[in-house]
XYZ file of C-alpha atoms in Angstrom:
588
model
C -7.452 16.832 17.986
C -6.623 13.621 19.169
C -9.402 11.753 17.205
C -7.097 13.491 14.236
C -3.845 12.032 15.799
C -5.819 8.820 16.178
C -6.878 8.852 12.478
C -3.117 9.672 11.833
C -1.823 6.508 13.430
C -4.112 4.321 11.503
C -3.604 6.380 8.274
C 0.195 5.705 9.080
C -0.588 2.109 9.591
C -2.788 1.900 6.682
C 0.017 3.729 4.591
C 2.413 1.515 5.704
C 0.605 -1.846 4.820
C -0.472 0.095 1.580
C 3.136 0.674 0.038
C 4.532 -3.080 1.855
C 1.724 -4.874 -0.375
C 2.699 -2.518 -3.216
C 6.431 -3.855 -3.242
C 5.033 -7.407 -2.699
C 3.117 -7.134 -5.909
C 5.740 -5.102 -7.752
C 8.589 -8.332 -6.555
C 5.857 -10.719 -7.740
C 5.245 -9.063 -10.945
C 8.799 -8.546 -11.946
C 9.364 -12.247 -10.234
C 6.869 -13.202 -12.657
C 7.811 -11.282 -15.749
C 11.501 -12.603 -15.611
C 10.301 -16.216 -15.036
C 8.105 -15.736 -18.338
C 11.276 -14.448 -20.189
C 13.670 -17.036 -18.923
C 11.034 -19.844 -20.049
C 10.412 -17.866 -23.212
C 14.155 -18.029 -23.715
C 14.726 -21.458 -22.486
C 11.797 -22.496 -25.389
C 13.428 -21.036 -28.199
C 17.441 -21.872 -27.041
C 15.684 -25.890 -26.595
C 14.219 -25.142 -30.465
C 17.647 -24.220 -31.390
C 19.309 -27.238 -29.743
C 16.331 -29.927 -31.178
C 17.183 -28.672 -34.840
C 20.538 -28.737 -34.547
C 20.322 -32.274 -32.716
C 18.643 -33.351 -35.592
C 21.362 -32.219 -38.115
C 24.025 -33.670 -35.382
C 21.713 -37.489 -35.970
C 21.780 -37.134 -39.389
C 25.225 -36.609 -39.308
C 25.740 -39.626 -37.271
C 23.946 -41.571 -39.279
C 25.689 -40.694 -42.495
C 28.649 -41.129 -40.427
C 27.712 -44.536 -39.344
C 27.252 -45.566 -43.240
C 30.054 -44.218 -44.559
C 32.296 -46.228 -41.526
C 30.502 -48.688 -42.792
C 30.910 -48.827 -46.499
C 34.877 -48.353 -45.795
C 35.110 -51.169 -43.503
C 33.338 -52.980 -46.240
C 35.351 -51.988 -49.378
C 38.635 -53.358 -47.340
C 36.691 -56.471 -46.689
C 36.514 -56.868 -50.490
C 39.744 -56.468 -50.807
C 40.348 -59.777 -49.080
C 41.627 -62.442 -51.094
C 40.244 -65.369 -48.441
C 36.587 -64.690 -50.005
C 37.401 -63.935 -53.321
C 37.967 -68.542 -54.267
C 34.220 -69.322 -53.004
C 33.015 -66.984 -55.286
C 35.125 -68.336 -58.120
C 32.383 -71.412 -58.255
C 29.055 -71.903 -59.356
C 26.294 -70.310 -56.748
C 24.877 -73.955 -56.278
C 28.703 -75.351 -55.093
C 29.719 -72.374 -52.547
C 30.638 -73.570 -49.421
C 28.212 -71.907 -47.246
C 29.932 -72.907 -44.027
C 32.833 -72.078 -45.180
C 31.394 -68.513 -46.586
C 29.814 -68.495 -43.082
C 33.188 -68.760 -41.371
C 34.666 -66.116 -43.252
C 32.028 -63.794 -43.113
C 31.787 -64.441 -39.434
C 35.070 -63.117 -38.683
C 34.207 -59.852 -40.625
C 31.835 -58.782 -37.950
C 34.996 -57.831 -35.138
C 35.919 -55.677 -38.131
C 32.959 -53.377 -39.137
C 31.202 -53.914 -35.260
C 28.146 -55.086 -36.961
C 25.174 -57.662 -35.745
C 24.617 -59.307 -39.521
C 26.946 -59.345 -42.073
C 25.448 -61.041 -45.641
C 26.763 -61.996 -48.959
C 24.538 -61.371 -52.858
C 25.032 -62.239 -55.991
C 25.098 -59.057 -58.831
C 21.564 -59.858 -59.443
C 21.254 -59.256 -55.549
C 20.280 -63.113 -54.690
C 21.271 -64.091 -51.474
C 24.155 -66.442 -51.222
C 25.281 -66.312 -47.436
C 24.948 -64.871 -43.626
C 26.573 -64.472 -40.269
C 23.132 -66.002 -39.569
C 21.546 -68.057 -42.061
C 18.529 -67.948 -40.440
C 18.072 -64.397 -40.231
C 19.977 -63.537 -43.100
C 17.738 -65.620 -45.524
C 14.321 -63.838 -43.865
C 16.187 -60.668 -44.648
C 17.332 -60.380 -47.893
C 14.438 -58.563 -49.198
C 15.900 -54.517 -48.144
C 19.152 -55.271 -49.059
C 18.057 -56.740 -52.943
C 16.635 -53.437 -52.708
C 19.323 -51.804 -52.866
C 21.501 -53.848 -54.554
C 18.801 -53.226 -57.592
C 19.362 -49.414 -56.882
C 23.025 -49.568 -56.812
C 23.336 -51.356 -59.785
C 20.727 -49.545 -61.714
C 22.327 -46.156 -60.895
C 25.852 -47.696 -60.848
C 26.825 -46.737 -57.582
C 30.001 -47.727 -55.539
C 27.415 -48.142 -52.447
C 23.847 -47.903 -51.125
C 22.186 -47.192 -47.879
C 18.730 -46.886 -46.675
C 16.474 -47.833 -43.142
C 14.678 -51.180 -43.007
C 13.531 -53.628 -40.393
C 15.526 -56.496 -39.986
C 13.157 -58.872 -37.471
C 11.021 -56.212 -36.135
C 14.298 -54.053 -35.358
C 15.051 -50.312 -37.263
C 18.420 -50.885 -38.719
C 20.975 -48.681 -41.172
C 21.347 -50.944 -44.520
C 24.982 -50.474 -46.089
C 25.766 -52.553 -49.360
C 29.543 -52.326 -51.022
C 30.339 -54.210 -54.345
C 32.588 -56.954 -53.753
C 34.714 -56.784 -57.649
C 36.558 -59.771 -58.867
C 38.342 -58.354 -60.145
C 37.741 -54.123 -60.682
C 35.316 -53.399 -62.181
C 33.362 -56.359 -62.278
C 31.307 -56.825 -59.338
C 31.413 -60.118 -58.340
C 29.062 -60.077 -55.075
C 27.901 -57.171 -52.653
C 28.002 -56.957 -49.124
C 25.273 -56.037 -46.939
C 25.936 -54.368 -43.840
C 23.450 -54.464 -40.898
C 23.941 -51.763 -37.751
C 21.003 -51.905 -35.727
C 19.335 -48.345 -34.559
C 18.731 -49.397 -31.114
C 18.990 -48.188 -27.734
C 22.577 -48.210 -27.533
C 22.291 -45.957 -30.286
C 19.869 -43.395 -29.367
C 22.017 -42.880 -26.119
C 24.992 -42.217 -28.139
C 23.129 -39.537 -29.851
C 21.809 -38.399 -26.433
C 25.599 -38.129 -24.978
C 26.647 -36.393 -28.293
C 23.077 -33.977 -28.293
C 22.143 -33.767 -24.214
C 18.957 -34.616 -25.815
C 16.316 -37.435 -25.307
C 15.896 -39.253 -28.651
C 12.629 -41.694 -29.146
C 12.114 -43.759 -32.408
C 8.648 -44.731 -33.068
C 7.225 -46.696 -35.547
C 4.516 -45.445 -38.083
C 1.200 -44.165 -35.949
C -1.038 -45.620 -38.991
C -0.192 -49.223 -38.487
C -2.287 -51.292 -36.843
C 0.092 -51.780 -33.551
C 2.176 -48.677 -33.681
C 5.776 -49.286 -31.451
C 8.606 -47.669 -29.552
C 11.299 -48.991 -32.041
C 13.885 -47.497 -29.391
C 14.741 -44.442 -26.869
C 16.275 -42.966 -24.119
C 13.201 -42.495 -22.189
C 11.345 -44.677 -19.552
C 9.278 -47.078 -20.918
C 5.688 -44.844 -19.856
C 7.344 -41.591 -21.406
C 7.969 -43.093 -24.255
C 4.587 -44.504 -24.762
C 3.054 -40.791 -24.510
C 5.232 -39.791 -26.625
C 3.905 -42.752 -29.000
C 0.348 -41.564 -28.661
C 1.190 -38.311 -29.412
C -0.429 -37.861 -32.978
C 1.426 -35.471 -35.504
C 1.786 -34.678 -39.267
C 5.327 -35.014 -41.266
C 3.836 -35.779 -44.677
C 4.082 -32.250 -45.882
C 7.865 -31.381 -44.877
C 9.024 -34.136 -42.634
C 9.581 -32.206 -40.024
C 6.570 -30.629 -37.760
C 7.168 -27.804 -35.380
C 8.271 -27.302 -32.033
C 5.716 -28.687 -29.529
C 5.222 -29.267 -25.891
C 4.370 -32.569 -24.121
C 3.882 -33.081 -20.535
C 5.888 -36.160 -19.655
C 4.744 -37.220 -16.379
C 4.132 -33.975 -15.293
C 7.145 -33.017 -16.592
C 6.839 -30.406 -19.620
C 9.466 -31.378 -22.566
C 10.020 -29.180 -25.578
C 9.546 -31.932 -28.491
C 10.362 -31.686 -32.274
C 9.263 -34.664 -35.041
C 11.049 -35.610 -37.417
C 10.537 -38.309 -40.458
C 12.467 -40.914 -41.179
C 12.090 -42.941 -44.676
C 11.962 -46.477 -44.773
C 13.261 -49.144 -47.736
C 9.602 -49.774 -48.750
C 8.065 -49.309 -46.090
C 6.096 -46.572 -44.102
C 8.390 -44.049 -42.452
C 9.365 -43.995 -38.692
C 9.013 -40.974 -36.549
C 11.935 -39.416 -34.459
C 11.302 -37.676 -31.894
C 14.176 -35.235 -30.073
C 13.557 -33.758 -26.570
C 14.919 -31.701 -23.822
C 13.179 -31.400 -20.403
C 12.039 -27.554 -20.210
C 13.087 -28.218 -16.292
C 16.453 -28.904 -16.802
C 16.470 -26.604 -19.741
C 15.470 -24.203 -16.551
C 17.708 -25.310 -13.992
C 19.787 -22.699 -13.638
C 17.752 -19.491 -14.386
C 15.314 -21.456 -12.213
C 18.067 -21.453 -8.934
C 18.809 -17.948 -10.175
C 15.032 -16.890 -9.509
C 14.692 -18.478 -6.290
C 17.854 -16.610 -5.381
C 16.241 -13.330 -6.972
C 13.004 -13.850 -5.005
C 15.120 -14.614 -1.711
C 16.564 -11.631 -2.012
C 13.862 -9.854 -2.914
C 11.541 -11.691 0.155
C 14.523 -10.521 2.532
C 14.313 -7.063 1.241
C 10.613 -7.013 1.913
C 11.107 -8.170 5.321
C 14.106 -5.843 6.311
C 11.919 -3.077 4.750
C 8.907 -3.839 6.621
C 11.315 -4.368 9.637
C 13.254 -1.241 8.881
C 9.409 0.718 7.854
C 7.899 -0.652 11.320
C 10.637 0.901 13.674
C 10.116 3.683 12.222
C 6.499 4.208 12.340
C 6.906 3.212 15.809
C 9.316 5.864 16.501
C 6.592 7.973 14.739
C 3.786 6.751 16.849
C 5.312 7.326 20.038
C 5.755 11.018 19.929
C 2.236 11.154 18.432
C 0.758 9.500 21.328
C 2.114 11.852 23.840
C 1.224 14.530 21.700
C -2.300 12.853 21.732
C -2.433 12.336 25.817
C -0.769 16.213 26.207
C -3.530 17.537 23.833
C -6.217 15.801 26.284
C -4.696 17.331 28.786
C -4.427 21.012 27.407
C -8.205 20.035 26.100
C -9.097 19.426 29.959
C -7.580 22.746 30.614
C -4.449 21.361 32.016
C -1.046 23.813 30.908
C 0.984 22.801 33.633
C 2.192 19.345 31.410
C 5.256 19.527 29.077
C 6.355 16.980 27.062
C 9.574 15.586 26.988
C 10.585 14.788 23.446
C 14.645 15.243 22.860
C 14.682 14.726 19.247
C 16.414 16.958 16.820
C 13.983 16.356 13.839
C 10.245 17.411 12.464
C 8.644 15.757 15.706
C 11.210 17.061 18.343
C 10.440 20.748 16.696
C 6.280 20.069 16.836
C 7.485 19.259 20.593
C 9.020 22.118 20.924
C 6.103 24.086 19.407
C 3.899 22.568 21.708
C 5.181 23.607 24.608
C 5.297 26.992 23.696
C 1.419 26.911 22.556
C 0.815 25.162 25.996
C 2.712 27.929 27.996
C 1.070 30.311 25.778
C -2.687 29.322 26.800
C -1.452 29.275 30.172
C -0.178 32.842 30.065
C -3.572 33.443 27.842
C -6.051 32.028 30.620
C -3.676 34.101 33.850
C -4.157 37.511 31.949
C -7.904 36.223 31.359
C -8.616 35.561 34.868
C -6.797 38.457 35.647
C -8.368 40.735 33.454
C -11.739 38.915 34.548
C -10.786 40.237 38.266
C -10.181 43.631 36.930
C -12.939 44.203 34.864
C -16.726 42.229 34.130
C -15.842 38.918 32.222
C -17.842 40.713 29.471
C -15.771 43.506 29.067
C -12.835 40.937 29.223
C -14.044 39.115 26.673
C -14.279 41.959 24.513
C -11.006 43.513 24.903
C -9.378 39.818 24.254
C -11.774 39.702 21.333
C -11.149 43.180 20.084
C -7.781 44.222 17.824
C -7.145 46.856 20.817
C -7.752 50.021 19.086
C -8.933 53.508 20.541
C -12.502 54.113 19.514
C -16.067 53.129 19.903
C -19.482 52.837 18.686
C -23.291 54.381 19.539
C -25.364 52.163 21.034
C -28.160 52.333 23.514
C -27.775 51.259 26.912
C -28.758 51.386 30.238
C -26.351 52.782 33.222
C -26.752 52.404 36.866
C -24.830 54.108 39.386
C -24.806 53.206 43.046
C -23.082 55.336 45.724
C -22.647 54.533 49.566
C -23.847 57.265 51.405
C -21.642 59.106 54.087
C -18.693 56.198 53.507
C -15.793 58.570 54.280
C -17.152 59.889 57.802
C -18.256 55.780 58.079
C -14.729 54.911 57.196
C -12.976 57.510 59.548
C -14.480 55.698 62.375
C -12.638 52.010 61.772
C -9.181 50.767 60.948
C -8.575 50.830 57.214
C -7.948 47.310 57.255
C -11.469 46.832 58.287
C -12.670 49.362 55.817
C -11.370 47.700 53.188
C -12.718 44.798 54.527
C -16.317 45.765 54.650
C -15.999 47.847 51.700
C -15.118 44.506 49.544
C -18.065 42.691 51.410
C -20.351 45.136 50.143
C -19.235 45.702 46.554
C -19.195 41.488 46.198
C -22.699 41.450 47.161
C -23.340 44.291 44.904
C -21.521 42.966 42.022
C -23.289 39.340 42.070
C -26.714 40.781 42.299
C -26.058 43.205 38.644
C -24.388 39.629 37.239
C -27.022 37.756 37.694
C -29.250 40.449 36.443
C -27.151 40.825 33.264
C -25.160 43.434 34.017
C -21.667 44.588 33.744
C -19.728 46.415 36.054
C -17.565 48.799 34.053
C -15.335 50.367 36.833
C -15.317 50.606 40.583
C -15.406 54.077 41.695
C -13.999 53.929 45.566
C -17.277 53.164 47.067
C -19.669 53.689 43.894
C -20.341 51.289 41.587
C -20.725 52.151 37.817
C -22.730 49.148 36.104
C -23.873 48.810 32.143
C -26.663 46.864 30.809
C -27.035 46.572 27.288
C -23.147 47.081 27.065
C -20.680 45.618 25.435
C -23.559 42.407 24.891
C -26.704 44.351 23.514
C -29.679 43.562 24.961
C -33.761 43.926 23.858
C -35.012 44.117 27.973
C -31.770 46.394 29.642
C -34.011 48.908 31.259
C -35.959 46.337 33.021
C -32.670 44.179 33.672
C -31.511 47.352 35.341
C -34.238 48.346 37.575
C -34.839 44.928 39.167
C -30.892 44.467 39.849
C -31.648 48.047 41.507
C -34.247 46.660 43.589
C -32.605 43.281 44.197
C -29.412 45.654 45.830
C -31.976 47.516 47.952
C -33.200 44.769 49.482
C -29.845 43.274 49.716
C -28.596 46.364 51.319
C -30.817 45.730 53.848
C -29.680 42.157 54.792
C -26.031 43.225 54.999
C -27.359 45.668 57.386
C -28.840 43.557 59.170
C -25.394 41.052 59.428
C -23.608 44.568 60.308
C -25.911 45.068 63.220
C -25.615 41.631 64.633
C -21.998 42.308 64.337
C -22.095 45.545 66.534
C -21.068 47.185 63.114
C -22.470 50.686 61.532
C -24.748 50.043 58.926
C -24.857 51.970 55.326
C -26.679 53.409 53.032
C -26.703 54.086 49.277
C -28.329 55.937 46.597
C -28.661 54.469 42.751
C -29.470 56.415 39.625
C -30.424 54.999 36.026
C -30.462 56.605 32.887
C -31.178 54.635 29.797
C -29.827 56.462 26.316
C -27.789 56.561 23.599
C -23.904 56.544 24.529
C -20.683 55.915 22.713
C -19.043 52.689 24.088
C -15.852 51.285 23.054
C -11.729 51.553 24.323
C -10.907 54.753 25.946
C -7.453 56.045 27.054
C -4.132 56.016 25.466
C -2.072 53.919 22.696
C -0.195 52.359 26.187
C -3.425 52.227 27.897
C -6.871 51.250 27.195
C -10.102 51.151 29.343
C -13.436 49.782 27.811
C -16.428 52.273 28.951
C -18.952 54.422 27.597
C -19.425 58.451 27.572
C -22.146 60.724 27.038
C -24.624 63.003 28.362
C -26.633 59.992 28.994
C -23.961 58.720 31.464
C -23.624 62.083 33.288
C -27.147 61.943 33.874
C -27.276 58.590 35.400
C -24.655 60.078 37.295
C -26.976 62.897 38.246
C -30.083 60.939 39.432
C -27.998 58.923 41.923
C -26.758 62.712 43.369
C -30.520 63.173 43.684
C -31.092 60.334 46.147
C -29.356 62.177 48.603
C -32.211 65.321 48.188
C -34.413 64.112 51.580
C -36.927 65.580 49.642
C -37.068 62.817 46.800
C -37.388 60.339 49.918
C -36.129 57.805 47.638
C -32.954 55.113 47.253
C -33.510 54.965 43.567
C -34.325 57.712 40.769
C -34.924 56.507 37.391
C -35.569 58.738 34.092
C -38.237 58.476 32.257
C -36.259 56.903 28.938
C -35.656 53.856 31.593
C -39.668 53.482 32.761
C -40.708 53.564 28.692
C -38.508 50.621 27.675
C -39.798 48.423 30.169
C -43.245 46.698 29.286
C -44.830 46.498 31.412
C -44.172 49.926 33.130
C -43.645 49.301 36.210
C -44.770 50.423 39.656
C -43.345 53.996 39.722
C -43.795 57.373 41.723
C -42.932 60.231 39.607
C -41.198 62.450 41.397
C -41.547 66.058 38.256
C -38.962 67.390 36.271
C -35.876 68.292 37.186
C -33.043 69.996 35.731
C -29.602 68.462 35.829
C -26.148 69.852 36.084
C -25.113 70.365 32.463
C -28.655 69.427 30.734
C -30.839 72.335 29.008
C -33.974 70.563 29.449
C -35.984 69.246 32.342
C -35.879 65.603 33.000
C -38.869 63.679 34.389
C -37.812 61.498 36.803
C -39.943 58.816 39.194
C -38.839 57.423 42.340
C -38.906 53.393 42.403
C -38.458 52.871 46.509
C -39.332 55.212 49.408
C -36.776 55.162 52.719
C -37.820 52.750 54.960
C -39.710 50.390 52.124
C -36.749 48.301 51.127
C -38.216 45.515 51.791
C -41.907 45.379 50.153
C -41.358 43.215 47.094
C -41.606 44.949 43.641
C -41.932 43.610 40.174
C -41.313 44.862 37.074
């Protein structure tokens, strides 16, 4: 039982680590599960924000132009300009054109402001220099303007190596007769993809054509190295001009991307690529997470805690209980445990101490019973359900009777009787144990012994007659103690019968006494009267049924036939030791 308490405890245990590590995966799975869904989430709200970024640029941009064209249209209105144009191309004062262009750019907060003819020839600049090397976009769309006779006309075009918004606004002198066109200049530069960035919250990168021979950042709000993955980054926007959502790892760093095309005056397009860090994207469902798994790791600790204490309060009780059943195992009842707990394990307690007092009560009535009555016959009645009733079986019986005990006994103080009378029957009694025997019941001074009952036996008969032999000669060493000890000596007489006899629990419902009747038992009874016949000259009469189921028969002298109080038919009897031949040794 308590390598069952011990497998209990580590069951416990076992349980216990079991059902923690079952919460820890169930808080990392769900852990994991919601970080999936928050970065699924944060994907497609980033998609959402990219293509609406991209509507917000191209606002902007149209924006830009259209602040642009007006700013022009009022600069056409100015009379100061109108007189140089009044001339012939080769006579305008250019310095003069110069100077008055010059103080157009405060107006329209542009980097190049230049002046064309209506064929779109170039007559003038902020910047000569650069305004001469540059007239080829913006004769481009003069030609378009005045071929689809439109007020205005935009496009995207490098002006020295730099991606810039083109604006040109007829200048008319006077309405509608366009007597020159302005072209605009607002450079797409950095300044300008962080004003999309501030407007957006997302990284914007212009990049120049992948197909030329040295493709560029044309500008961006990135660091320079980001950028230039970004610029290896290979993608197509032929078909629709606008590829899907993808995701680039920007030094180490995952950012949702989206491409977008951006047609040139002439020239290949530009790329634009929008971006938003997935990290920052995460930010906060990220810090809600770690809060989440905080909790969740605090949980799993108080649990544990919380699931610890409480197999510990668990274990405790089981130990004693384990110790206490060593104990009661050991044979030990006189142990109680001390448990005051008003739950399942105070009540096992409880019941414990009960079964404990119980196996103590158990093992007093046993070993009082056992001084009562043979251990056998104990054994049996504890085994039995205690009913009235028996069964046929063959046994052997042996009776032994002191000889002239009463006259013996009126001769000494009873105390001493007694006395003697219990030395005698305790020799007695160990010699037909040993032997196998049982002694059913104490008869005053005779003793009324069973072999073959309640425990069958095969050899009872001879089991019998040496115990019978064994007491003779045993008889005559107490006598010989007695006579050293100035005390009487005594004599006996045993009979054995072997037969067929009912043996089971005599007496009444209150109670019960485990013997055995039947004519075989009177007769055993019988033969031991006949020991006291001097003519028999014997201590011990056996029947005949005893000598045949012993093999080999033993040394016997038969003694005739003999009829017995209460029996029809003659016995044969045989005498198995003569008076005064105790002491010869016999075997069976």
């Amino acid at each position: 039982m308590a390598f069952r308490i011990f497998r209990f405890r580590r069951f416990s245990t076992q349980l216990l680590v079991l059902l923690a590590g079952l919460f820890a995966v169930v808080q990392i799975t769900v852990y994991l599960l919601v970080s999936r869904v928050n970065e699924r989430n944060a994907i497609e709200h980033i998609d959402q924000n990219l293509r609406i970024g991209a509507k917000i640029f191209r606002r902007n941009l149209i924006e830009r132009i259209d602040y642009l064209a007006a700013t022009a249209k009022l600069m056409s209105t100015d009379y100061v300009i109108k007189p140089l144009l009044m001339t012939d191309e080769s006579q305008i004062d250019r310095a003069t054109l110069q100077t008055v262009l010059q103080s157009y750019i405060g107006r329209v907060n542009a980097n190049v402001i230049s002046l064309f003819s209506p064929e779109g020839k170039y007559l003038g600049s902020t910047d000569e220099k650069r305004g001469a090397e540059n007239a080829r976009p913006f004769k481009y769309l003069v030609e378009q303007a005045t071929e689809k006779d439109m007020e205005q006309a935009s496009g995207y075009s490098y002006l020295d190596g730099q991606l810039h918004v083109l604006v040109v606004v007829p200048l008319y002198a006077p309405y509608p007769n366009v007597g020159a066109w302005f072209g605009i200049a607002y450079p797409i530069d950095a300044k300008f993809a962080n004003d999309i960035k501030a407007t957006t919250q997302l990284d914007v990168t212009f990049l120049s054509n992948a197909d030329e021979d040295d493709p560029r950042v044309l500008s961006t709000t990135l660091a320079p190295g980001m950028a230039a993955i970004v610029l290896r980054h290979r993608v197509n926007l032929e078909a629709t001009g606008t590829a899907p959502v993808e995701m680039i790892s920007l030094g180490k760093e995952p950012y949702v991307t989206l491409f977008e095309r951006l047609d040139l005056l002439g020239e290949a397009p530009v790329r634009i690529a929008l971006q938003r860090s997935l990290n920052v994207e995460l930010a906060p469902a990220r810090e809600l997470e770690m809060i989440v798994l905080i909790i969740s790791l605090a949980a799993l600790a108080t649990a544990t805690i919380a699931a610890l204490w409480v197999a510990r309060g668990v274990s405790r009780p089981v130990q004693q209980l384990a110790q206490h059943t060593k104990l009661v195992a050991a044979g030990d009842y006189s142990q109680r445990i001390t448990l005051p707990r008003a739950d399942e394990l105070g009540e096992l307690a409880t019941a414990f101490n009960q079964m404990t007092a119980g196996l103590a009560e158990r093992d007093r009535v046993r070993n009082l019973l056992g001084m009562v009555v043979s251990p056998e016959i104990a054994a049996q009645l504890l085994q039995s359900d205690l009913k009235l009733g028996g069964e046929e079986r063959e046994a052997t019986i042996l009776f032994c009777d002191l000889r002239d005990f009463t006259t013996f006994s009126e001769k000494m103080a009873p105390t001493e009787v007694l006395t003697l009378l219990n030395r005698y029957l305790d020799r007695m009694s160990g010699i037909i144990e040993r032997h196998g025997g049982v002694i059913d019941k104490f008869i005053g001074d005779a003793i009324m012994a069973l072999f073959g009952a309640p425990v069958a036996m095969a050899d009872a008969p001879a089991r019998a007659v040496a115990a019978a032999r064994d007491m003779a000669q045993a008889l005559d060493s107490l006598n010989a103690e007695l006579r050293s000890e100035g005390k009487p000596t005594l004599a006996f007489g045993i009979g054995i019968n072997t037969a067929r006899v009912v043996a089971g629990n005599m007496g009444s419902k209150t109670r019960l006494n485990y013997t055995v009747i039947g004519d075989g038992v009177n007769l055993a009874s019988r033969l031991e009267g006949l020991t006291k016949d001097p003519a028999y000259d014997t201590l011990i009469i056996a029947s005949e049924a005893t000598l045949a189921g012993i093999t080999p028969r033993p040394f016997a002298r038969e003694l005739g036939e003999v009829k017995v109080k209460g029996k029809s038919d003659a016995v044969k009897i045989f005498a198995l030791t003569a008076k005064g031949e105790t002491k010869r040794p016999y075997s069976v």
